PDB file of C-alpha atoms in Angstrom:
ATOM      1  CA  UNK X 134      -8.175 -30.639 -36.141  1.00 38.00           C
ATOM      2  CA  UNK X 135      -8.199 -28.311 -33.251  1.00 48.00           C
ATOM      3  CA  UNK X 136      -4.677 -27.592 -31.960  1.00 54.00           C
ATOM      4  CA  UNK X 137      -5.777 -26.069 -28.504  1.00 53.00           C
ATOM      5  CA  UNK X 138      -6.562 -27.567 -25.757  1.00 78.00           C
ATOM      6  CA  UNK X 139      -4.863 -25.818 -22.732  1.00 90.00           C
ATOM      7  CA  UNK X 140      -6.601 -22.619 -21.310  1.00 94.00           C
ATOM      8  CA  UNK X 141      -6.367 -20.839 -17.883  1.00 95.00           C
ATOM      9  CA  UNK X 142      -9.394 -18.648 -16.301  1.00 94.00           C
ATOM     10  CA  UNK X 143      -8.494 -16.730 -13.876  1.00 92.00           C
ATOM     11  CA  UNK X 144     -11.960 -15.879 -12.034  1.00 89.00           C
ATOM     12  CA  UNK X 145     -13.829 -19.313 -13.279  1.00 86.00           C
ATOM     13  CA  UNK X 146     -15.883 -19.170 -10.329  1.00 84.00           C
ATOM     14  CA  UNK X 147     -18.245 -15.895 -10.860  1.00 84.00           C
ATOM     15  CA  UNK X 148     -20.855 -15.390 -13.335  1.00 87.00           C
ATOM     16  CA  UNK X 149     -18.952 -15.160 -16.882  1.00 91.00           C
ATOM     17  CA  UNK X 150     -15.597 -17.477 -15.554  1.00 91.00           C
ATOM     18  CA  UNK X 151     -18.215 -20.364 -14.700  1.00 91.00           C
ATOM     19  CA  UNK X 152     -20.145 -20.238 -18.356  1.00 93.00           C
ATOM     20  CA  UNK X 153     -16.535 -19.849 -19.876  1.00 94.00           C
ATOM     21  CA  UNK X 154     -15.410 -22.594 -17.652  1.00 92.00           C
ATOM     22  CA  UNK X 155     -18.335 -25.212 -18.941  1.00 92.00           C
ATOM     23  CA  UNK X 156     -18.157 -24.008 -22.752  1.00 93.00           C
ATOM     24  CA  UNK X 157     -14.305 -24.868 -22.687  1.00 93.00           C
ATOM     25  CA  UNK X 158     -14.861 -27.642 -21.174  1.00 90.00           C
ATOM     26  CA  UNK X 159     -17.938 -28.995 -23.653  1.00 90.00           C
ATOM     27  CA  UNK X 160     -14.880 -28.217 -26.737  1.00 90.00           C
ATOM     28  CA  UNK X 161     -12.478 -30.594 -25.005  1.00 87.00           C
ATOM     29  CA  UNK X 162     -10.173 -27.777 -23.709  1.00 90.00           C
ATOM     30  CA  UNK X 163      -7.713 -29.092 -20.976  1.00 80.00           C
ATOM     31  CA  UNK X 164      -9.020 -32.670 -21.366  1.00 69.00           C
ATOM     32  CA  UNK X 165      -5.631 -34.013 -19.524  1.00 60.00           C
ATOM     33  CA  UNK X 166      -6.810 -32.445 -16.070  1.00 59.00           C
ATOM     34  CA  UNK X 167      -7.985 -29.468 -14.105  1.00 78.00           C
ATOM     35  CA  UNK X 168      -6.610 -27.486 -11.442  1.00 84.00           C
ATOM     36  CA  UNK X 169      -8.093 -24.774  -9.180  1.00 89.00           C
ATOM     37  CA  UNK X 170      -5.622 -22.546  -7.879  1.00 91.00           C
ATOM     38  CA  UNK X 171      -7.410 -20.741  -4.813  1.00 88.00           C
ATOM     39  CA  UNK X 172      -6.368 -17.398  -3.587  1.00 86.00           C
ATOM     40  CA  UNK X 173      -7.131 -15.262  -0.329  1.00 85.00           C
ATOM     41  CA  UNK X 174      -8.722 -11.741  -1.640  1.00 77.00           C
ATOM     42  CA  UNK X 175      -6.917 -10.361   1.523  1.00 81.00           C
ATOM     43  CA  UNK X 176      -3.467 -11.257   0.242  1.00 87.00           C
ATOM     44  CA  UNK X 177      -2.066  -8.316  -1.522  1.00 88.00           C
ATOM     45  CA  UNK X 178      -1.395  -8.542  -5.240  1.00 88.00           C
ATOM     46  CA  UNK X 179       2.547  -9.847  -4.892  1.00 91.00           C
ATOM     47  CA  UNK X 180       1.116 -12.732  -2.638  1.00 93.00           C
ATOM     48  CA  UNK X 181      -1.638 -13.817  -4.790  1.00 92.00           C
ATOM     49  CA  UNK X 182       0.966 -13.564  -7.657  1.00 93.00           C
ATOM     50  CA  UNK X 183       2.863 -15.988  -6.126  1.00 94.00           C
ATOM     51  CA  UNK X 184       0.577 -18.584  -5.300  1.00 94.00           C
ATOM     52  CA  UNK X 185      -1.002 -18.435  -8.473  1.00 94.00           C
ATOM     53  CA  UNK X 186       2.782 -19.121 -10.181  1.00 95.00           C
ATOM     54  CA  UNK X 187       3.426 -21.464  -7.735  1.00 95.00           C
ATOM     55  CA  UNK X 188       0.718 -23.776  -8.172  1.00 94.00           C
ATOM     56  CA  UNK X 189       0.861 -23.653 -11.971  1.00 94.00           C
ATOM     57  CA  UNK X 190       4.640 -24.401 -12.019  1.00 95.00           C
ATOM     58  CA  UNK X 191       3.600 -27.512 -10.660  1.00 93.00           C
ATOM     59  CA  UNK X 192       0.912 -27.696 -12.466  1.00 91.00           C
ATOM     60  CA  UNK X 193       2.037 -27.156 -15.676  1.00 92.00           C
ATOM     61  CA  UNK X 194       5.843 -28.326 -15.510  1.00 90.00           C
ATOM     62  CA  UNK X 195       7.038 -26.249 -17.986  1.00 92.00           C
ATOM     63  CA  UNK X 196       4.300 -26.579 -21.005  1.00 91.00           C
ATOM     64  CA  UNK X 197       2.367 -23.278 -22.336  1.00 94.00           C
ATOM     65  CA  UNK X 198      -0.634 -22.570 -22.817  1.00 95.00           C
ATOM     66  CA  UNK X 199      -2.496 -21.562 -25.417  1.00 95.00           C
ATOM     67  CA  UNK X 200      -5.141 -18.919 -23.494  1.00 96.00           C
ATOM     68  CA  UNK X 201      -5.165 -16.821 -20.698  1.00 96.00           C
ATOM     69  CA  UNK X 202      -8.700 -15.247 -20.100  1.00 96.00           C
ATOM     70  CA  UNK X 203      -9.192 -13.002 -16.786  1.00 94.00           C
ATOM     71  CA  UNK X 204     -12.815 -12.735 -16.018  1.00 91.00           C
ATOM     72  CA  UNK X 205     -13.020 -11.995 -12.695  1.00 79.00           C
ATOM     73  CA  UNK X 206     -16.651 -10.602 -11.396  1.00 67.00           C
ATOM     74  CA  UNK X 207     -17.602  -6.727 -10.422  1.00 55.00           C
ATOM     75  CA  UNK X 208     -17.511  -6.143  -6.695  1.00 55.00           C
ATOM     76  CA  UNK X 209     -19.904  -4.018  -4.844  1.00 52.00           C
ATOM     77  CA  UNK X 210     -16.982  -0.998  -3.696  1.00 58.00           C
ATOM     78  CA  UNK X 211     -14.210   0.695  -4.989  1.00 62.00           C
ATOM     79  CA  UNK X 212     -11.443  -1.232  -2.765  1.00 68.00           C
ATOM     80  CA  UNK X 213     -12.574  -4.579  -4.331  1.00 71.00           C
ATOM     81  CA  UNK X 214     -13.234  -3.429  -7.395  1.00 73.00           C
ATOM     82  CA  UNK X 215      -9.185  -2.137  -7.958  1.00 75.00           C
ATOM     83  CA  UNK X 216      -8.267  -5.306  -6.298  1.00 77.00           C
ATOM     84  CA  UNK X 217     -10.627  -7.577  -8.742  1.00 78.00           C
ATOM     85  CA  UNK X 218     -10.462  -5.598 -11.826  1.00 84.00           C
ATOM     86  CA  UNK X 219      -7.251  -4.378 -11.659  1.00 90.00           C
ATOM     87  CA  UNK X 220      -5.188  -6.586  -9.503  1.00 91.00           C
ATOM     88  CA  UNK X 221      -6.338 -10.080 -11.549  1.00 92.00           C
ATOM     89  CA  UNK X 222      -5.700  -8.039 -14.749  1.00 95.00           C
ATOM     90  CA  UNK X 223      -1.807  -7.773 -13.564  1.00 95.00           C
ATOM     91  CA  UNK X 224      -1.450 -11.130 -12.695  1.00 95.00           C
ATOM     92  CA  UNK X 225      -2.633 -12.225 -15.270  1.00 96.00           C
ATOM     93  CA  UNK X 226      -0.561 -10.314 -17.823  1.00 97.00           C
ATOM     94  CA  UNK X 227       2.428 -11.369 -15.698  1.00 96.00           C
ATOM     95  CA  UNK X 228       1.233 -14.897 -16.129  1.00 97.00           C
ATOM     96  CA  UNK X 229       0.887 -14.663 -19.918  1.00 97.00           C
ATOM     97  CA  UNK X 230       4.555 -13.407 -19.570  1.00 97.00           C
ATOM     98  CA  UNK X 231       5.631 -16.950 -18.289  1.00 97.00           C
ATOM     99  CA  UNK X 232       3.132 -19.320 -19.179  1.00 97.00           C
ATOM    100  CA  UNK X 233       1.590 -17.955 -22.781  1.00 97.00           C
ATOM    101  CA  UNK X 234       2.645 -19.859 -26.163  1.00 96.00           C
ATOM    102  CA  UNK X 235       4.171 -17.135 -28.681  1.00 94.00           C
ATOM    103  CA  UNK X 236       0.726 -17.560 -30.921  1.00 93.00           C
ATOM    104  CA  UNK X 237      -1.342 -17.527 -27.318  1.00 96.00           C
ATOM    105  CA  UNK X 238      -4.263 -15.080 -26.546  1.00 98.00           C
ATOM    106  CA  UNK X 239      -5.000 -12.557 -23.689  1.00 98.00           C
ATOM    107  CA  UNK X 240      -7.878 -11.748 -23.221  1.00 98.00           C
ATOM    108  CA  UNK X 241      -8.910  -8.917 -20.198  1.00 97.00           C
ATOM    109  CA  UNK X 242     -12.295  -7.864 -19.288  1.00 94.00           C
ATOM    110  CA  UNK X 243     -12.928  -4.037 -19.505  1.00 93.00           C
ATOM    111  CA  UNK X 244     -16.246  -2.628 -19.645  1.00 89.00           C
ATOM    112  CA  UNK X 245     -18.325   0.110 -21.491  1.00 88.00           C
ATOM    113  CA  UNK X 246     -18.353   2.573 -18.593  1.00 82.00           C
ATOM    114  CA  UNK X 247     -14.868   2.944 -18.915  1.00 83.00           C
ATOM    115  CA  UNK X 248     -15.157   4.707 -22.261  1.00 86.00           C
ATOM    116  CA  UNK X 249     -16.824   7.558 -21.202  1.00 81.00           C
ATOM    117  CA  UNK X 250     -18.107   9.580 -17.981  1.00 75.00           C
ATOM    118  CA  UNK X 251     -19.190   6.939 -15.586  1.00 65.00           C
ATOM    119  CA  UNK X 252     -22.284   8.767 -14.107  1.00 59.00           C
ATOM    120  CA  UNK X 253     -23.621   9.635 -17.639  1.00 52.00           C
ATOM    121  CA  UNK X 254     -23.634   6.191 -18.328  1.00 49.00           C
ATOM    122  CA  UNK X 255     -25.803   5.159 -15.786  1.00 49.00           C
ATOM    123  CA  UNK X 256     -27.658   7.962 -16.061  1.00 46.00           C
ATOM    124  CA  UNK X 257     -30.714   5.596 -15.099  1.00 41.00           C
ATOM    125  CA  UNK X 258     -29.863   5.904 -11.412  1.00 40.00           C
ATOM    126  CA  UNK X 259     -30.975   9.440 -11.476  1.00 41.00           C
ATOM    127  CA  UNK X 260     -34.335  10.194  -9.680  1.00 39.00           C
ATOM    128  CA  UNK X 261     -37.562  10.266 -11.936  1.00 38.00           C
ATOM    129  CA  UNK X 262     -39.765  10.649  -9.020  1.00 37.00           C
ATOM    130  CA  UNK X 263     -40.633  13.107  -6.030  1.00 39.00           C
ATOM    131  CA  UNK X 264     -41.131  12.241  -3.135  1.00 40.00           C
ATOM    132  CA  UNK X 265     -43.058  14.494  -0.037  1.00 42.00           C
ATOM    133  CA  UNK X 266     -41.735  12.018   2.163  1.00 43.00           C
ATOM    134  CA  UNK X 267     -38.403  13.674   3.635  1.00 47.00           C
ATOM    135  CA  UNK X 268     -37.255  10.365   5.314  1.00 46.00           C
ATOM    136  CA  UNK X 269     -37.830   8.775   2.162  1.00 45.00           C
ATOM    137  CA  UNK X 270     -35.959  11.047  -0.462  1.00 45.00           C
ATOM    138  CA  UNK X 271     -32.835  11.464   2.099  1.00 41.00           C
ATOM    139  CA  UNK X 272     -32.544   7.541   2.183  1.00 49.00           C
ATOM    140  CA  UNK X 273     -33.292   7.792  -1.978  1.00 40.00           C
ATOM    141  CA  UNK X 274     -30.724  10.514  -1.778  1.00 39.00           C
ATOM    142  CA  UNK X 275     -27.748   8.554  -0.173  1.00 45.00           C
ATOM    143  CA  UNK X 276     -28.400   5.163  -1.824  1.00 46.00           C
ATOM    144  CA  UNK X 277     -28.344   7.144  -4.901  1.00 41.00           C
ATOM    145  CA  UNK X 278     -24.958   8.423  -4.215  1.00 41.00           C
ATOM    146  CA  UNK X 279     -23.136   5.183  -3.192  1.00 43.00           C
ATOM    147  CA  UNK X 280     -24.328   3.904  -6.406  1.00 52.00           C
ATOM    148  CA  UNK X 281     -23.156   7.072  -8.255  1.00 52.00           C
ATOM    149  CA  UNK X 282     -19.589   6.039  -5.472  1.00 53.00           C
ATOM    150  CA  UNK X 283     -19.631   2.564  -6.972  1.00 56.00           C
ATOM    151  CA  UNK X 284     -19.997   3.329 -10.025  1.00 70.00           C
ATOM    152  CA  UNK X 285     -16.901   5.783 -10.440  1.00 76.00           C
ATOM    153  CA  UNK X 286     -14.534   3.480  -8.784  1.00 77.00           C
ATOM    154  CA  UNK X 287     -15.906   0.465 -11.719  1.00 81.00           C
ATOM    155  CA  UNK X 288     -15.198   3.259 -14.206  1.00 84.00           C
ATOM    156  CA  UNK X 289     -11.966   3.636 -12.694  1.00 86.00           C
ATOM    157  CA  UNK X 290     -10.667   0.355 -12.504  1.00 88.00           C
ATOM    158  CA  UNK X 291     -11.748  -0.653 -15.939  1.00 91.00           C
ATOM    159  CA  UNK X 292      -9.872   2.165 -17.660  1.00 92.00           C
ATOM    160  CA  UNK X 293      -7.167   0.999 -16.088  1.00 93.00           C
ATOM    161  CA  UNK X 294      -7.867  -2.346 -17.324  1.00 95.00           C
ATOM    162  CA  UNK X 295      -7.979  -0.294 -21.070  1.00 96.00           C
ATOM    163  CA  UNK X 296      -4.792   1.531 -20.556  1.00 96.00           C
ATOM    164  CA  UNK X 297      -2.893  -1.979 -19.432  1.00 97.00           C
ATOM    165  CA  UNK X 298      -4.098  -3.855 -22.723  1.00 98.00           C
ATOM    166  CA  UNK X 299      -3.078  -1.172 -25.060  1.00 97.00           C
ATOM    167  CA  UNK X 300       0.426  -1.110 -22.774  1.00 97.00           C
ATOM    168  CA  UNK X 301       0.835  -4.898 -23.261  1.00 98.00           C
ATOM    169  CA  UNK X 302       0.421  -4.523 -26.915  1.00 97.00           C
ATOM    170  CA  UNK X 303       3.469  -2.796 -27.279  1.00 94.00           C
ATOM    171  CA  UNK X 304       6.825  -3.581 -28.202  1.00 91.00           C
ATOM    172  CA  UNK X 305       9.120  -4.963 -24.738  1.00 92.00           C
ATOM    173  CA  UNK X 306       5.834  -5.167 -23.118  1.00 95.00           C
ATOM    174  CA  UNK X 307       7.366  -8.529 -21.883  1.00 94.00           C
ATOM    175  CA  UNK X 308       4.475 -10.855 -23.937  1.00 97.00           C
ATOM    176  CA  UNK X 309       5.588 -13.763 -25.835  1.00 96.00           C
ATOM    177  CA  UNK X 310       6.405 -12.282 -29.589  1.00 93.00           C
ATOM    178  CA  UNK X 311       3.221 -12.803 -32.010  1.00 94.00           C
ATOM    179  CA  UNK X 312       1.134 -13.224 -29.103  1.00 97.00           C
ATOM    180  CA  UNK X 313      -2.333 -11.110 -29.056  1.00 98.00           C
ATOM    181  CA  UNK X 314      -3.826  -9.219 -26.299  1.00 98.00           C
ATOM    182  CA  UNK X 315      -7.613  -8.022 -26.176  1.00 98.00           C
ATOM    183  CA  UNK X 316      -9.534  -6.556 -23.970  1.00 98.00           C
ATOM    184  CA  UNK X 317     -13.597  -7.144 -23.976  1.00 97.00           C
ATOM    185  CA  UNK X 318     -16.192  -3.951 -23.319  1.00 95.00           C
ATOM    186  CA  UNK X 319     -19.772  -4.966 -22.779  1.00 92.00           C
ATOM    187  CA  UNK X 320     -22.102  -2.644 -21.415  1.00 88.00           C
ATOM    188  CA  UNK X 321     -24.168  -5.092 -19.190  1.00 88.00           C
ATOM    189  CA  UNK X 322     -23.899  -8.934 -19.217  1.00 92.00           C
ATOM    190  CA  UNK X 323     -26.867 -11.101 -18.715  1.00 92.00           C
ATOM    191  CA  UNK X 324     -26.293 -12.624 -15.535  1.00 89.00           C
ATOM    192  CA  UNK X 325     -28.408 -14.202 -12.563  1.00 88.00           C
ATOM    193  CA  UNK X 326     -27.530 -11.039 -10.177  1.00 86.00           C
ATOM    194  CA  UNK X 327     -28.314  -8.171 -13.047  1.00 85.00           C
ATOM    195  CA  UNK X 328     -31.514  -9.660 -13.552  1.00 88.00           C
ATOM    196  CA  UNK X 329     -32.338  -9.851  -9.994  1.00 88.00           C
ATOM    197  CA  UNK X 330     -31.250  -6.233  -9.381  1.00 83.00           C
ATOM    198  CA  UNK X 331     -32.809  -4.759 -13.075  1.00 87.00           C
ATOM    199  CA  UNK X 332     -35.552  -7.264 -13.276  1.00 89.00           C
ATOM    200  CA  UNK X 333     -37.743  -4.408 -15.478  1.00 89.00           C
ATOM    201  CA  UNK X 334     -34.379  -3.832 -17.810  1.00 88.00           C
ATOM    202  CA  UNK X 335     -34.178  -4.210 -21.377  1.00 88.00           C
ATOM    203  CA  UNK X 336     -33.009  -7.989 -21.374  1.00 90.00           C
ATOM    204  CA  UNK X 337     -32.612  -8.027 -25.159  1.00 90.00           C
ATOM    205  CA  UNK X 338     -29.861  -5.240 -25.246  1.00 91.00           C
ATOM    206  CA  UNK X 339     -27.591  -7.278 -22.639  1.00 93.00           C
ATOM    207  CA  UNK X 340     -25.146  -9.396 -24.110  1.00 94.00           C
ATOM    208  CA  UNK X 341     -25.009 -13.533 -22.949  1.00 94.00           C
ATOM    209  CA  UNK X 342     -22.523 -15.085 -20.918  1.00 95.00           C
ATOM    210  CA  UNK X 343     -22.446 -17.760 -23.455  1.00 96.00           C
ATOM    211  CA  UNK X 344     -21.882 -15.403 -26.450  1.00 96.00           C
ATOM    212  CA  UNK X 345     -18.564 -14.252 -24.843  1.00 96.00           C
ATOM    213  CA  UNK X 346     -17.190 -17.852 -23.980  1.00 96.00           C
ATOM    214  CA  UNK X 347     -18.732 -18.587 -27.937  1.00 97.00           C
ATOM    215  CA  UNK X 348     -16.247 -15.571 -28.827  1.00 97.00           C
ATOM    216  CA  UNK X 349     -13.625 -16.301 -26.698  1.00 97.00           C
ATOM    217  CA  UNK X 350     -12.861 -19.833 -28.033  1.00 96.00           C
ATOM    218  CA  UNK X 351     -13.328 -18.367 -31.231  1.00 97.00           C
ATOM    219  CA  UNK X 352     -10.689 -16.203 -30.954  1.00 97.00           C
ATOM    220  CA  UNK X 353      -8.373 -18.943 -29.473  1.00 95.00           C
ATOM    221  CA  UNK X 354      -9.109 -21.469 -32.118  1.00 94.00           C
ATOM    222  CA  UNK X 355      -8.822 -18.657 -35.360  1.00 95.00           C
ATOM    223  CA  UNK X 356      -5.980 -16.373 -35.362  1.00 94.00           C
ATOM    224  CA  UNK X 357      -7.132 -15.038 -38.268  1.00 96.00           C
ATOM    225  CA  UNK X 358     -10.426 -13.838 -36.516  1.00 97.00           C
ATOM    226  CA  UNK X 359      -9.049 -11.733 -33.839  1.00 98.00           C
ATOM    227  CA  UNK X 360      -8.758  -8.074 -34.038  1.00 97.00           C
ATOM    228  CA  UNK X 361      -5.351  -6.293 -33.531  1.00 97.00           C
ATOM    229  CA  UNK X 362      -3.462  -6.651 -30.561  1.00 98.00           C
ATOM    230  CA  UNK X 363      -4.189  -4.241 -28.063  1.00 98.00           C
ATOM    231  CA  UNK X 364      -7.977  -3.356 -29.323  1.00 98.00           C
ATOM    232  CA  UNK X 365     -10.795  -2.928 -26.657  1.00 98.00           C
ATOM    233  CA  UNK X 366     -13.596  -4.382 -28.511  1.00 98.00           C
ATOM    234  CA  UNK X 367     -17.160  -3.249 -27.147  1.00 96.00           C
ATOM    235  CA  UNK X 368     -20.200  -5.942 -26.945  1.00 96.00           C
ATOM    236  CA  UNK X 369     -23.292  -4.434 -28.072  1.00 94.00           C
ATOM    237  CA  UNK X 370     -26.340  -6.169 -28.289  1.00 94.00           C
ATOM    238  CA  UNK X 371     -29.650  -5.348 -29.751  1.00 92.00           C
ATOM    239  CA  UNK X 372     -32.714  -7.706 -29.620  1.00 90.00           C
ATOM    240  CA  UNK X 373     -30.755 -10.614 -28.533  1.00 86.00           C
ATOM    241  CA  UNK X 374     -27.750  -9.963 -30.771  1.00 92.00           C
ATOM    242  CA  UNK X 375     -24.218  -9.369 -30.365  1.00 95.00           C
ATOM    243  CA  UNK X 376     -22.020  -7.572 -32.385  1.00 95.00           C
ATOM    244  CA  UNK X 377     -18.316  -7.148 -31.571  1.00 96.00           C
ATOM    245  CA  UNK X 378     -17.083  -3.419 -32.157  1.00 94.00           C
ATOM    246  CA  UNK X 379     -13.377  -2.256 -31.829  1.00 94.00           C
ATOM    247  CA  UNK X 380     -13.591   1.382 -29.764  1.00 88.00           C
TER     248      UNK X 380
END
């Protein structure tokens, strides 16, 4: 019989929190009751600490849990992105600190740009066509480089997001003892606003919301399945499936 049943999503509103929310849900996770601890994004990272603890000291009153998965969504510049990627990945090792059983799971979302040069990653943003329309190629020209902008602050944050599981894996990293902390890497997930901004992508090679929450609770519910604490294991899918690889 499963032993689980108490999990805690931080960022279970966006695009992969919201699937992971349901699919927990549907496996009877947190049957007792719910809570949705709301922060303001223009608190700064001690603040939304605090509420966050706050609310699940009450919440919780005293008892563990079992998961801690922070899934919070990318964000359009490089401010938000630190704040969302990195930020929520800080909280929510110092929640796992507090509030994670000594057999618990972390789980942190990284991403494949992180593992290399951003720009030659997406090296799809670079023009294929010219242009004899000056106007045209200038406004090409600069949307082209906030992208490349964007892009290098996501690569940023994420590698931070690396370097801060592989920290928490350590010895008096402050983790419960025996407890396991991963970090996922998928290139591109296969959400509602990809699609709508790569509607001519290769849909087969990105990996399913509901593959990662599948993964996720199988993780939580085998020990024996995960990989080694402190691994960054990369998502890559190929005609609609998903293989987990440790980088």
């Amino acid at each position: 019989m499963m032993s689980y049943k108490r999990v805690l999503l931080y960022g279970g509103r966006g695009c992969l929190g919201s699937v992971c929310v349901k699919h927990f849900k549907n496996k009877g996770y947190n049957s007792d009751a719910d809570e949705n601890i709301v922060i303001e994004v223009s608190e700064n990272s001690s603040t939304q600490e605090r509420v966050v603890k706050n609310g699940l000291d009450t919440f919780l009153s005293g008892q563990k849990v079992d998961g801690i998965f922070c899934v919070a969504d990318f964000l359009e510049n490089c401010d938000a992105m630190w704040k969302k990627c990195v930020w929520s990945s800080s909280i929510a090792a110092a929640l796992a600190s507090k509030y994670l059983l000594a057999s618990g799971l972390l789980v942190l979302t990284g991403a494949h740009a992180a593992l290399q040069a951003t720009p030659s990653s997406y090296a799809y943003l670079r023009p294929s066509i010219v242009c004899r329309v000056s106007t045209f190629v200038l406004s090409f020209i600069r949307s082209l480089f906030w992208c490349v902008v964007a892009m290098l602050g996501y690569g940023m944050a994420k590698a931070a997001v690396h370097q801060l599981t592989k920290s928490l894996a350590g010895q008096n990293s402050g983790l419960p003892n025996g407890s396991c902390v991963l970090a996922i890497s998928p290139a591109t997930l296969d959400t509602p606003m990809n699609r709508k901004w790569m509607p001519n992508a290769n849909h087969s090679s990105w990996t399913p919301t509901e593959k990662v929450a599948e993964l996720f609770a199988t993780w939580l519910e085998e020990a024996n399945s995960r990989p080694k604490s402190g691994s960054i294991i990369q998502l890559i899918t190929q005609n609609g499936i998903t293989e987990c690889v440790p980088v």
